[in-house]
Amino acid sequence: MKIKINLFIVFCLSFISCNPQQGHNGVSENISDSKDRGVFICEYMAPENPYHINDSIILTIKEAWIEKRWKYSKNNSSVIWEGYQLCINTEPEKHLEDLGFGWSIGVDYERNMRTSSATSLISDFKMLPPDTIEYKVQKGDELSNNYEKVIIGKFVLIRKK
């Protein structure tokens, strides 16, 4: 009897999770993928590449772009969602392993970046960002509106013309 119940539970769960990405937030893999999904807005670039946040944190930006926020649908297509997201692909960098722990791009919950993979960053925007996007970079991981933090550099991207 116990085996029949366990098999029934597994059977039911398999139907519930046939498409695990249904409704989950999406991030395009690159600019080409973003264009194919119909969510691409524009491209950004670092004023220098590799970009030196300070003497010890350096990021090599492969590509950066703004796209409409989107979610996966039942048929794995893109459903446009409210707002925009800045997506950045980088070269594999040891520094990114410490992002969010030893240092943070952004100082508050409204303006910060997080990793979306081992070599990519993402940030959300309610409205389209300006042509120049600038983040303060702080030591540590505590985000708040309190600017008494140790600012260790800045991260700047410029809209590509």
Coordinates of N, CA, C and O in Angstrom, one line a residue:
M1 N 0.8 -1.2 0.0 CA 0.0 0.0 0.0 C 0.9 1.3 0.0 O 0.6 2.2 -0.7
K2 N 1.9 1.3 0.8 CA 2.8 2.4 0.9 C 3.5 2.7 -0.5 O 3.7 3.8 -0.8
I3 N 3.8 1.7 -1.2 CA 4.5 1.8 -2.5 C 3.5 2.5 -3.5 O 3.8 3.3 -4.3
K4 N 2.2 2.1 -3.4 CA 1.2 2.6 -4.3 C 1.0 4.1 -4.0 O 0.8 4.9 -5.0
I5 N 1.0 4.5 -2.8 CA 0.8 5.9 -2.4 C 2.0 6.7 -2.9 O 1.9 7.8 -3.5
N6 N 3.3 6.2 -2.7 CA 4.5 6.9 -3.2 C 4.5 7.0 -4.7 O 4.8 8.1 -5.2
L7 N 4.1 6.0 -5.4 CA 4.0 6.0 -6.9 C 2.9 7.1 -7.3 O 3.2 7.8 -8.3
F8 N 1.8 7.1 -6.6 CA 0.8 8.1 -6.9 C 1.3 9.5 -6.8 O 1.1 10.4 -7.6
I9 N 2.0 9.8 -5.7 CA 2.6 11.1 -5.4 C 3.6 11.5 -6.5 O 3.5 12.6 -7.0
V10 N 4.5 10.6 -6.9 CA 5.5 10.8 -7.9 C 4.8 11.1 -9.2 O 5.1 12.0 -10.0
F11 N 3.7 10.3 -9.5 CA 3.0 10.5 -10.8 C 2.3 11.9 -10.8 O 2.4 12.6 -11.8
C12 N 1.7 12.3 -9.7 CA 1.0 13.6 -9.7 C 2.1 14.8 -9.8 O 1.8 15.7 -10.5
L13 N 3.2 14.6 -9.1 CA 4.2 15.7 -9.1 C 4.8 15.8 -10.5 O 5.2 16.9 -10.9
S14 N 4.9 14.7 -11.3 CA 5.5 14.8 -12.6 C 4.6 15.6 -13.5 O 5.0 16.3 -14.4
F15 N 3.3 15.6 -13.3 CA 2.4 16.5 -14.1 C 2.4 17.9 -13.7 O 2.3 18.8 -14.5
I16 N 2.7 18.2 -12.4 CA 2.7 19.6 -12.0 C 4.0 20.2 -12.5 O 4.0 21.4 -12.8
S17 N 5.1 19.5 -12.6 CA 6.3 20.2 -13.0 C 6.8 19.8 -14.4 O 8.0 19.7 -14.6
C18 N 5.9 19.6 -15.3 CA 6.3 19.3 -16.7 C 7.1 20.4 -17.3 O 8.0 20.2 -18.1
N19 N 6.8 21.6 -17.0 CA 7.5 22.8 -17.5 C 7.9 23.6 -16.3 O 7.3 24.6 -15.9
P20 N 9.1 23.4 -15.8 CA 9.5 24.1 -14.6 C 9.8 25.6 -14.8 O 9.9 26.3 -13.9
Q21 N 10.0 26.0 -16.1 CA 10.2 27.4 -16.3 C 9.0 28.2 -16.5 O 9.0 29.4 -16.7
Q22 N 7.8 27.6 -16.5 CA 6.6 28.3 -16.7 C 6.4 29.4 -15.7 O 6.4 29.2 -14.5
G23 N 6.3 30.7 -16.2 CA 6.1 31.8 -15.3 C 7.3 32.3 -14.6 O 7.3 33.4 -14.0
H24 N 8.5 31.7 -14.8 CA 9.7 32.2 -14.1 C 10.3 33.3 -14.9 O 10.2 33.4 -16.1
N25 N 11.0 34.2 -14.2 CA 11.7 35.3 -14.8 C 12.7 34.8 -15.8 O 13.4 33.8 -15.5
G26 N 12.8 35.5 -16.9 CA 13.8 35.1 -17.9 C 14.9 36.2 -18.0 O 14.7 37.4 -17.8
V27 N 16.0 35.7 -18.5 CA 17.2 36.6 -18.9 C 17.7 36.1 -20.2 O 18.1 34.9 -20.2
S28 N 17.9 36.9 -21.2 CA 18.4 36.4 -22.4 C 19.9 36.1 -22.2 O 20.6 36.7 -21.4
E29 N 20.4 35.1 -23.0 CA 21.8 34.7 -22.9 C 22.8 35.7 -23.4 O 23.9 35.8 -23.0
N30 N 22.3 36.4 -24.5 CA 23.2 37.4 -25.1 C 22.3 38.4 -25.9 O 21.1 38.2 -25.9
I31 N 23.0 39.3 -26.6 CA 22.2 40.3 -27.4 C 21.4 39.6 -28.5 O 20.3 40.0 -28.7
S32 N 22.0 38.7 -29.2 CA 21.3 38.0 -30.2 C 20.1 37.3 -29.7 O 19.0 37.4 -30.4
D33 N 20.2 36.6 -28.6 CA 19.0 35.9 -28.0 C 17.9 37.0 -27.6 O 16.7 36.8 -27.8
S34 N 18.4 38.1 -27.1 CA 17.4 39.2 -26.7 C 16.7 39.7 -27.9 O 15.5 39.9 -27.9
K35 N 17.4 39.9 -29.0 CA 16.7 40.3 -30.2 C 15.8 39.3 -30.8 O 14.7 39.6 -31.2
D36 N 16.2 38.0 -30.7 CA 15.3 36.9 -31.2 C 14.0 36.9 -30.4 O 13.0 36.5 -30.9
R37 N 14.1 37.2 -29.1 CA 12.9 37.1 -28.2 C 12.0 38.4 -28.4 O 10.9 38.4 -27.9
G38 N 12.5 39.4 -29.1 CA 11.8 40.6 -29.2 C 11.8 41.5 -28.0 O 10.9 42.3 -27.8
V39 N 12.8 41.4 -27.1 CA 12.8 42.2 -25.9 C 14.0 43.2 -25.8 O 14.1 44.0 -24.9
F40 N 14.9 43.1 -26.8 CA 16.1 44.0 -26.9 C 15.7 45.4 -27.0 O 14.8 45.8 -27.8
I41 N 16.4 46.3 -26.3 CA 16.1 47.8 -26.3 C 17.4 48.4 -26.9 O 17.3 49.1 -27.9
C42 N 18.5 48.3 -26.3 CA 19.7 49.0 -26.7 C 21.0 48.3 -26.1 O 20.9 47.6 -25.1
E43 N 22.1 48.7 -26.6 CA 23.4 48.1 -26.1 C 24.1 49.2 -25.3 O 24.1 50.4 -25.6
Y44 N 24.9 48.8 -24.3 CA 25.7 49.6 -23.5 C 27.2 49.1 -23.6 O 27.4 48.0 -24.0
M45 N 28.1 49.9 -23.2 CA 29.5 49.5 -23.2 C 30.2 50.2 -22.0 O 29.8 51.3 -21.6
A46 N 31.3 49.6 -21.6 CA 32.1 50.2 -20.6 C 33.0 51.3 -21.2 O 33.5 51.1 -22.3
P47 N 33.3 52.4 -20.5 CA 34.2 53.4 -21.1 C 35.6 52.9 -21.3 O 36.3 53.5 -22.1
E48 N 36.0 51.9 -20.6 CA 37.3 51.2 -20.8 C 37.0 49.7 -20.6 O 36.1 49.3 -19.9
N49 N 37.7 48.9 -21.3 CA 37.5 47.4 -21.2 C 38.9 46.7 -21.3 O 39.5 46.9 -22.3
P50 N 39.4 46.1 -20.2 CA 38.6 45.8 -19.0 C 38.4 47.0 -18.1 O 39.1 48.0 -18.2
Y51 N 37.3 46.9 -17.4 CA 36.9 48.0 -16.5 C 37.5 47.9 -15.1 O 37.3 46.9 -14.5
H52 N 38.2 48.9 -14.7 CA 38.8 48.9 -13.4 C 37.9 49.6 -12.4 O 37.8 50.9 -12.4
I53 N 37.3 48.8 -11.5 CA 36.4 49.4 -10.5 C 37.4 50.1 -9.4 O 37.1 51.2 -8.9
N54 N 38.4 49.4 -9.1 CA 39.5 50.0 -8.3 C 40.8 49.2 -8.6 O 40.8 48.5 -9.6
D55 N 41.8 49.3 -7.7 CA 43.0 48.6 -8.0 C 42.9 47.1 -8.0 O 43.7 46.4 -8.7
S56 N 42.0 46.5 -7.3 CA 41.9 45.1 -7.2 C 40.7 44.4 -7.9 O 40.7 43.2 -8.1
I57 N 39.7 45.2 -8.2 CA 38.5 44.6 -8.9 C 38.4 45.1 -10.3 O 38.3 46.3 -10.6
I58 N 38.6 44.1 -11.3 CA 38.6 44.4 -12.7 C 37.6 43.5 -13.4 O 37.6 42.3 -13.1
L59 N 36.7 44.1 -14.2 CA 35.8 43.3 -15.0 C 36.0 43.5 -16.5 O 36.2 44.6 -16.9
T60 N 36.0 42.4 -17.2 CA 36.1 42.4 -18.7 C 34.6 42.2 -19.2 O 34.1 41.1 -19.1
I61 N 34.1 43.3 -19.8 CA 32.7 43.2 -20.3 C 32.7 42.7 -21.7 O 33.3 43.3 -22.6
K62 N 32.0 41.6 -21.9 CA 31.9 41.0 -23.3 C 30.7 41.7 -24.0 O 30.9 42.1 -25.2
E63 N 29.6 41.9 -23.3 CA 28.5 42.6 -23.9 C 27.5 43.1 -22.8 O 27.5 42.4 -21.7
A64 N 26.9 44.2 -23.0 CA 25.9 44.7 -22.0 C 24.7 45.3 -22.8 O 24.9 46.0 -23.8
W65 N 23.5 45.0 -22.3 CA 22.3 45.5 -23.0 C 21.1 45.7 -22.1 O 21.1 45.1 -21.0
I66 N 20.2 46.5 -22.5 CA 18.9 46.7 -21.8 C 17.9 45.9 -22.6 O 17.8 46.0 -23.8
E67 N 17.1 45.2 -21.9 CA 16.0 44.5 -22.5 C 14.7 44.6 -21.6 O 14.8 45.0 -20.5
K68 N 13.6 44.4 -22.3 CA 12.3 44.4 -21.5 C 12.4 43.2 -20.6 O 12.9 42.1 -20.9
R69 N 11.8 43.4 -19.4 CA 11.8 42.2 -18.5 C 10.7 41.2 -19.0 O 9.7 41.6 -19.6
W70 N 11.0 39.9 -18.9 CA 10.1 38.9 -19.4 C 10.1 37.7 -18.6 O 10.9 37.5 -17.7
K71 N 9.1 36.9 -18.8 CA 9.0 35.6 -18.2 C 8.8 34.5 -19.2 O 8.3 34.8 -20.3
Y72 N 9.1 33.3 -18.9 CA 8.8 32.1 -19.7 C 7.3 31.8 -19.7 O 6.6 32.0 -18.7
S73 N 6.7 31.4 -20.8 CA 5.3 31.0 -20.9 C 5.3 29.5 -21.0 O 6.3 28.8 -21.0
K74 N 4.0 29.0 -21.1 CA 3.9 27.5 -21.2 C 4.6 26.9 -22.4 O 5.1 25.8 -22.3
N75 N 4.6 27.6 -23.5 CA 5.2 27.1 -24.7 C 6.7 27.6 -24.9 O 7.2 27.5 -26.0
N76 N 7.3 28.0 -23.8 CA 8.7 28.4 -23.7 C 8.9 29.7 -24.5 O 10.0 30.0 -24.9
S77 N 7.9 30.5 -24.9 CA 8.1 31.8 -25.5 C 8.2 32.8 -24.4 O 8.1 32.5 -23.2
S78 N 8.4 34.1 -24.8 CA 8.6 35.2 -23.9 C 7.4 35.9 -23.7 O 6.7 36.3 -24.6
V79 N 7.0 36.2 -22.4 CA 5.9 37.0 -22.1 C 6.5 38.3 -21.5 O 7.2 38.3 -20.5
I80 N 6.2 39.4 -22.1 CA 6.8 40.7 -21.6 C 6.2 41.1 -20.3 O 5.0 40.9 -20.0
W81 N 7.0 41.5 -19.4 CA 6.6 41.9 -18.0 C 7.0 43.3 -17.8 O 7.7 43.9 -18.6
E82 N 6.5 43.9 -16.8 CA 6.7 45.3 -16.5 C 8.2 45.6 -16.1 O 8.8 44.9 -15.3
G83 N 8.7 46.7 -16.7 CA 10.1 47.1 -16.4 C 11.1 46.7 -17.4 O 10.8 46.1 -18.5
Y84 N 12.4 46.9 -17.0 CA 13.5 46.7 -17.9 C 14.6 46.0 -17.1 O 14.6 46.1 -15.8
Q85 N 15.5 45.4 -17.7 CA 16.7 44.8 -17.0 C 18.0 45.0 -17.8 O 18.0 45.0 -19.0
L86 N 19.0 45.4 -17.1 CA 20.3 45.5 -17.6 C 21.0 44.2 -17.5 O 21.1 43.6 -16.4
C87 N 21.5 43.6 -18.6 CA 22.2 42.3 -18.6 C 23.6 42.5 -19.1 O 23.9 43.3 -20.1
I88 N 24.5 41.9 -18.4 CA 26.0 42.1 -18.7 C 26.6 40.7 -18.7 O 26.5 39.9 -17.7
N89 N 27.3 40.4 -19.8 CA 28.1 39.2 -19.8 C 29.6 39.6 -19.7 O 30.0 40.5 -20.3
T90 N 30.3 38.8 -18.9 CA 31.7 39.1 -18.6 C 32.5 37.9 -18.9 O 32.0 36.8 -19.1
E91 N 33.8 38.1 -19.0 CA 34.8 37.0 -19.0 C 34.7 36.4 -17.6 O 34.4 37.0 -16.6
P92 N 35.1 35.1 -17.5 CA 35.1 34.5 -16.2 C 36.2 35.3 -15.3 O 37.3 35.4 -15.7
E93 N 35.7 35.7 -14.2 CA 36.5 36.6 -13.3 C 36.4 36.1 -11.9 O 35.4 35.8 -11.4
K94 N 37.6 36.0 -11.2 CA 37.6 35.5 -9.8 C 36.8 36.5 -9.0 O 36.2 36.2 -8.0
H95 N 36.9 37.8 -9.4 CA 36.2 38.9 -8.6 C 34.7 38.6 -8.4 O 34.1 39.0 -7.4
L96 N 34.1 38.1 -9.5 CA 32.6 37.9 -9.4 C 32.2 36.9 -8.4 O 31.1 37.0 -7.9
E97 N 33.1 36.0 -8.0 CA 32.7 35.0 -6.9 C 32.4 35.7 -5.6 O 31.7 35.2 -4.8
D98 N 33.1 36.9 -5.4 CA 32.9 37.6 -4.1 C 31.8 38.7 -4.2 O 31.4 39.3 -3.2
L99 N 31.2 38.9 -5.4 CA 30.1 39.9 -5.5 C 28.9 39.5 -4.7 O 28.5 38.4 -4.8
G100 N 28.5 40.4 -3.9 CA 27.4 40.1 -3.0 C 27.8 39.7 -1.6 O 27.0 39.6 -0.7
F101 N 29.1 39.4 -1.5 CA 29.6 38.9 -0.2 C 30.7 39.9 0.3 O 30.6 40.6 1.3
G102 N 31.8 40.0 -0.5 CA 32.9 40.9 -0.1 C 32.7 42.3 -0.6 O 33.3 43.3 -0.1
W103 N 31.9 42.5 -1.7 CA 31.7 43.8 -2.3 C 30.4 43.7 -3.1 O 29.9 42.7 -3.4
S104 N 29.8 44.9 -3.3 CA 28.5 45.0 -4.0 C 28.5 46.2 -5.0 O 29.1 47.2 -4.7
I105 N 27.9 45.9 -6.1 CA 27.7 47.0 -7.1 C 26.3 47.6 -6.8 O 25.3 46.9 -6.9
G106 N 26.3 48.8 -6.3 CA 25.1 49.5 -5.8 C 25.1 49.5 -4.3 O 25.8 48.7 -3.6
V107 N 24.4 50.5 -3.8 CA 24.4 50.7 -2.3 C 23.0 50.6 -1.7 O 22.9 50.7 -0.5
D108 N 22.0 50.4 -2.5 CA 20.6 50.3 -2.0 C 19.8 49.3 -2.8 O 20.3 48.7 -3.8
Y109 N 18.6 49.0 -2.3 CA 17.8 48.0 -3.0 C 17.2 48.5 -4.3 O 16.8 47.7 -5.1
E110 N 17.2 49.8 -4.5 CA 16.7 50.3 -5.8 C 17.7 50.2 -6.9 O 17.4 50.0 -8.1
R111 N 19.0 50.4 -6.6 CA 20.0 50.4 -7.6 C 21.2 49.5 -7.2 O 22.1 49.9 -6.5
N112 N 21.1 48.2 -7.6 CA 22.2 47.3 -7.3 C 22.2 46.2 -8.4 O 21.3 46.1 -9.2
M113 N 23.3 45.5 -8.5 CA 23.5 44.4 -9.4 C 23.7 43.1 -8.7 O 24.2 43.1 -7.6
R114 N 23.3 42.0 -9.3 CA 23.5 40.7 -8.8 C 23.9 39.8 -9.9 O 23.8 40.1 -11.1
T115 N 24.5 38.7 -9.5 CA 24.9 37.7 -10.6 C 23.7 36.9 -11.1 O 22.8 36.7 -10.3
S116 N 23.6 36.6 -12.3 CA 22.6 35.8 -12.9 C 23.2 34.5 -13.4 O 22.5 33.6 -13.8
S117 N 24.5 34.4 -13.4 CA 25.3 33.2 -13.7 C 26.7 33.4 -13.3 O 27.0 34.5 -12.8
A118 N 27.6 32.5 -13.5 CA 29.0 32.6 -13.1 C 29.7 33.8 -13.9 O 30.7 34.3 -13.4
T119 N 29.1 34.1 -15.1 CA 29.8 35.1 -15.9 C 28.8 36.2 -16.3 O 29.1 36.9 -17.3
S120 N 27.8 36.4 -15.6 CA 26.8 37.5 -16.0 C 26.2 38.2 -14.8 O 26.1 37.6 -13.7
L121 N 25.9 39.5 -15.0 CA 25.3 40.3 -14.0 C 23.9 40.8 -14.5 O 23.7 40.9 -15.7
I122 N 23.1 41.2 -13.6 CA 21.7 41.7 -14.0 C 21.3 42.8 -13.0 O 21.7 42.7 -11.8
S123 N 20.6 43.8 -13.5 CA 20.0 44.8 -12.6 C 18.6 45.2 -13.2 O 18.4 45.2 -14.4
D124 N 17.7 45.5 -12.3 CA 16.3 45.9 -12.7 C 16.1 47.4 -12.7 O 16.7 48.1 -11.9
F125 N 15.2 47.8 -13.7 CA 14.9 49.2 -13.8 C 13.4 49.3 -14.0 O 12.8 48.5 -14.8
K126 N 12.7 50.2 -13.3 CA 11.3 50.5 -13.5 C 11.1 51.2 -14.8 O 10.1 51.0 -15.5
M127 N 12.0 52.1 -15.1 CA 11.9 52.9 -16.3 C 13.2 52.8 -17.1 O 14.2 52.3 -16.5
L128 N 13.2 53.1 -18.4 CA 14.4 53.1 -19.1 C 15.5 53.9 -18.5 O 15.3 55.0 -18.1
P129 N 16.7 53.3 -18.3 CA 17.8 54.1 -17.7 C 18.3 55.2 -18.6 O 18.1 55.1 -19.9
P130 N 19.1 56.1 -18.1 CA 19.7 57.2 -18.9 C 20.8 56.6 -19.8 O 21.2 55.4 -19.7
D131 N 21.4 57.4 -20.6 CA 22.5 57.0 -21.5 C 23.7 56.6 -20.8 O 24.5 55.8 -21.2
T132 N 23.9 57.2 -19.6 CA 25.0 56.8 -18.7 C 24.5 56.2 -17.4 O 23.7 56.9 -16.7
I133 N 24.9 55.0 -17.2 CA 24.4 54.3 -15.9 C 25.6 54.2 -15.0 O 26.7 53.8 -15.4
E134 N 25.5 54.7 -13.8 CA 26.6 54.7 -12.8 C 26.1 54.1 -11.5 O 25.1 54.5 -11.0
Y135 N 26.9 53.2 -11.0 CA 26.7 52.6 -9.7 C 27.9 52.9 -8.8 O 29.0 52.8 -9.3
K136 N 27.6 53.1 -7.6 CA 28.7 53.2 -6.6 C 29.0 51.7 -6.2 O 28.1 50.9 -6.1
V137 N 30.2 51.4 -5.9 CA 30.6 50.1 -5.5 C 31.1 50.2 -4.1 O 31.9 51.0 -3.7
Q138 N 30.6 49.3 -3.3 CA 30.9 49.3 -1.8 C 31.5 48.0 -1.4 O 31.4 47.0 -2.0
K139 N 32.3 48.2 -0.3 CA 32.9 47.0 0.4 C 31.8 46.4 1.2 O 31.0 47.2 1.9
G140 N 31.6 45.1 1.2 CA 30.6 44.5 2.0 C 29.4 44.1 1.2 O 29.3 44.3 0.0
D141 N 28.3 43.6 1.9 CA 27.2 43.1 1.3 C 25.8 43.7 1.8 O 24.8 43.4 1.3
E142 N 25.9 44.6 2.7 CA 24.7 45.1 3.3 C 24.1 46.3 2.5 O 24.7 47.4 2.5
L143 N 23.0 46.1 1.8 CA 22.4 47.1 1.1 C 21.4 47.9 1.9 O 20.6 47.3 2.7
S144 N 21.4 49.2 1.8 CA 20.4 50.0 2.5 C 20.5 51.4 2.0 O 21.4 51.7 1.1
N145 N 19.7 52.3 2.4 CA 19.8 53.7 2.0 C 20.8 54.5 2.8 O 20.9 55.7 2.7
N146 N 21.5 53.9 3.7 CA 22.5 54.5 4.5 C 23.9 54.6 3.8 O 24.5 53.5 3.5
Y147 N 24.3 55.8 3.4 CA 25.5 55.9 2.6 C 26.8 56.0 3.4 O 27.8 56.5 2.9
E148 N 26.7 55.6 4.7 CA 27.9 55.7 5.5 C 28.8 54.4 5.3 O 29.6 54.1 6.1
K149 N 28.7 53.8 4.1 CA 29.4 52.6 3.8 C 30.8 53.0 3.2 O 31.0 54.2 2.9
V150 N 31.6 52.0 3.1 CA 32.9 52.2 2.5 C 32.7 52.1 1.0 O 32.5 51.0 0.4
I151 N 32.8 53.2 0.3 CA 32.7 53.2 -1.2 C 34.1 52.9 -1.7 O 35.1 53.7 -1.4
I152 N 34.2 51.9 -2.5 CA 35.6 51.5 -3.0 C 35.8 51.8 -4.5 O 36.8 51.5 -5.0
G153 N 34.7 52.3 -5.1 CA 34.9 52.6 -6.6 C 33.5 52.8 -7.2 O 32.5 53.0 -6.5
K154 N 33.5 52.9 -8.5 CA 32.2 53.0 -9.2 C 32.3 52.1 -10.5 O 33.3 51.7 -10.9
F155 N 31.1 51.9 -11.0 CA 30.9 51.1 -12.2 C 30.0 51.9 -13.1 O 28.9 52.3 -12.8
V156 N 30.5 52.1 -14.3 CA 29.9 53.0 -15.3 C 29.7 52.3 -16.6 O 30.6 51.6 -17.1
L157 N 28.5 52.4 -17.2 CA 28.2 51.9 -18.6 C 27.6 53.1 -19.4 O 26.9 53.9 -18.8
I158 N 28.0 53.1 -20.7 CA 27.5 54.2 -21.5 C 26.7 53.6 -22.7 O 27.2 52.6 -23.3
R159 N 25.6 54.2 -23.0 CA 24.8 53.7 -24.1 C 25.6 53.8 -25.4 O 26.1 54.8 -25.7
K160 N 25.6 52.7 -26.2 CA 26.3 52.6 -27.4 C 25.5 53.3 -28.5 O 24.3 53.0 -28.6
K161 N 26.1 54.2 -29.2 CA 25.4 54.9 -30.3 C 25.4 54.2 -31.6 O 26.2 53.4 -32.0

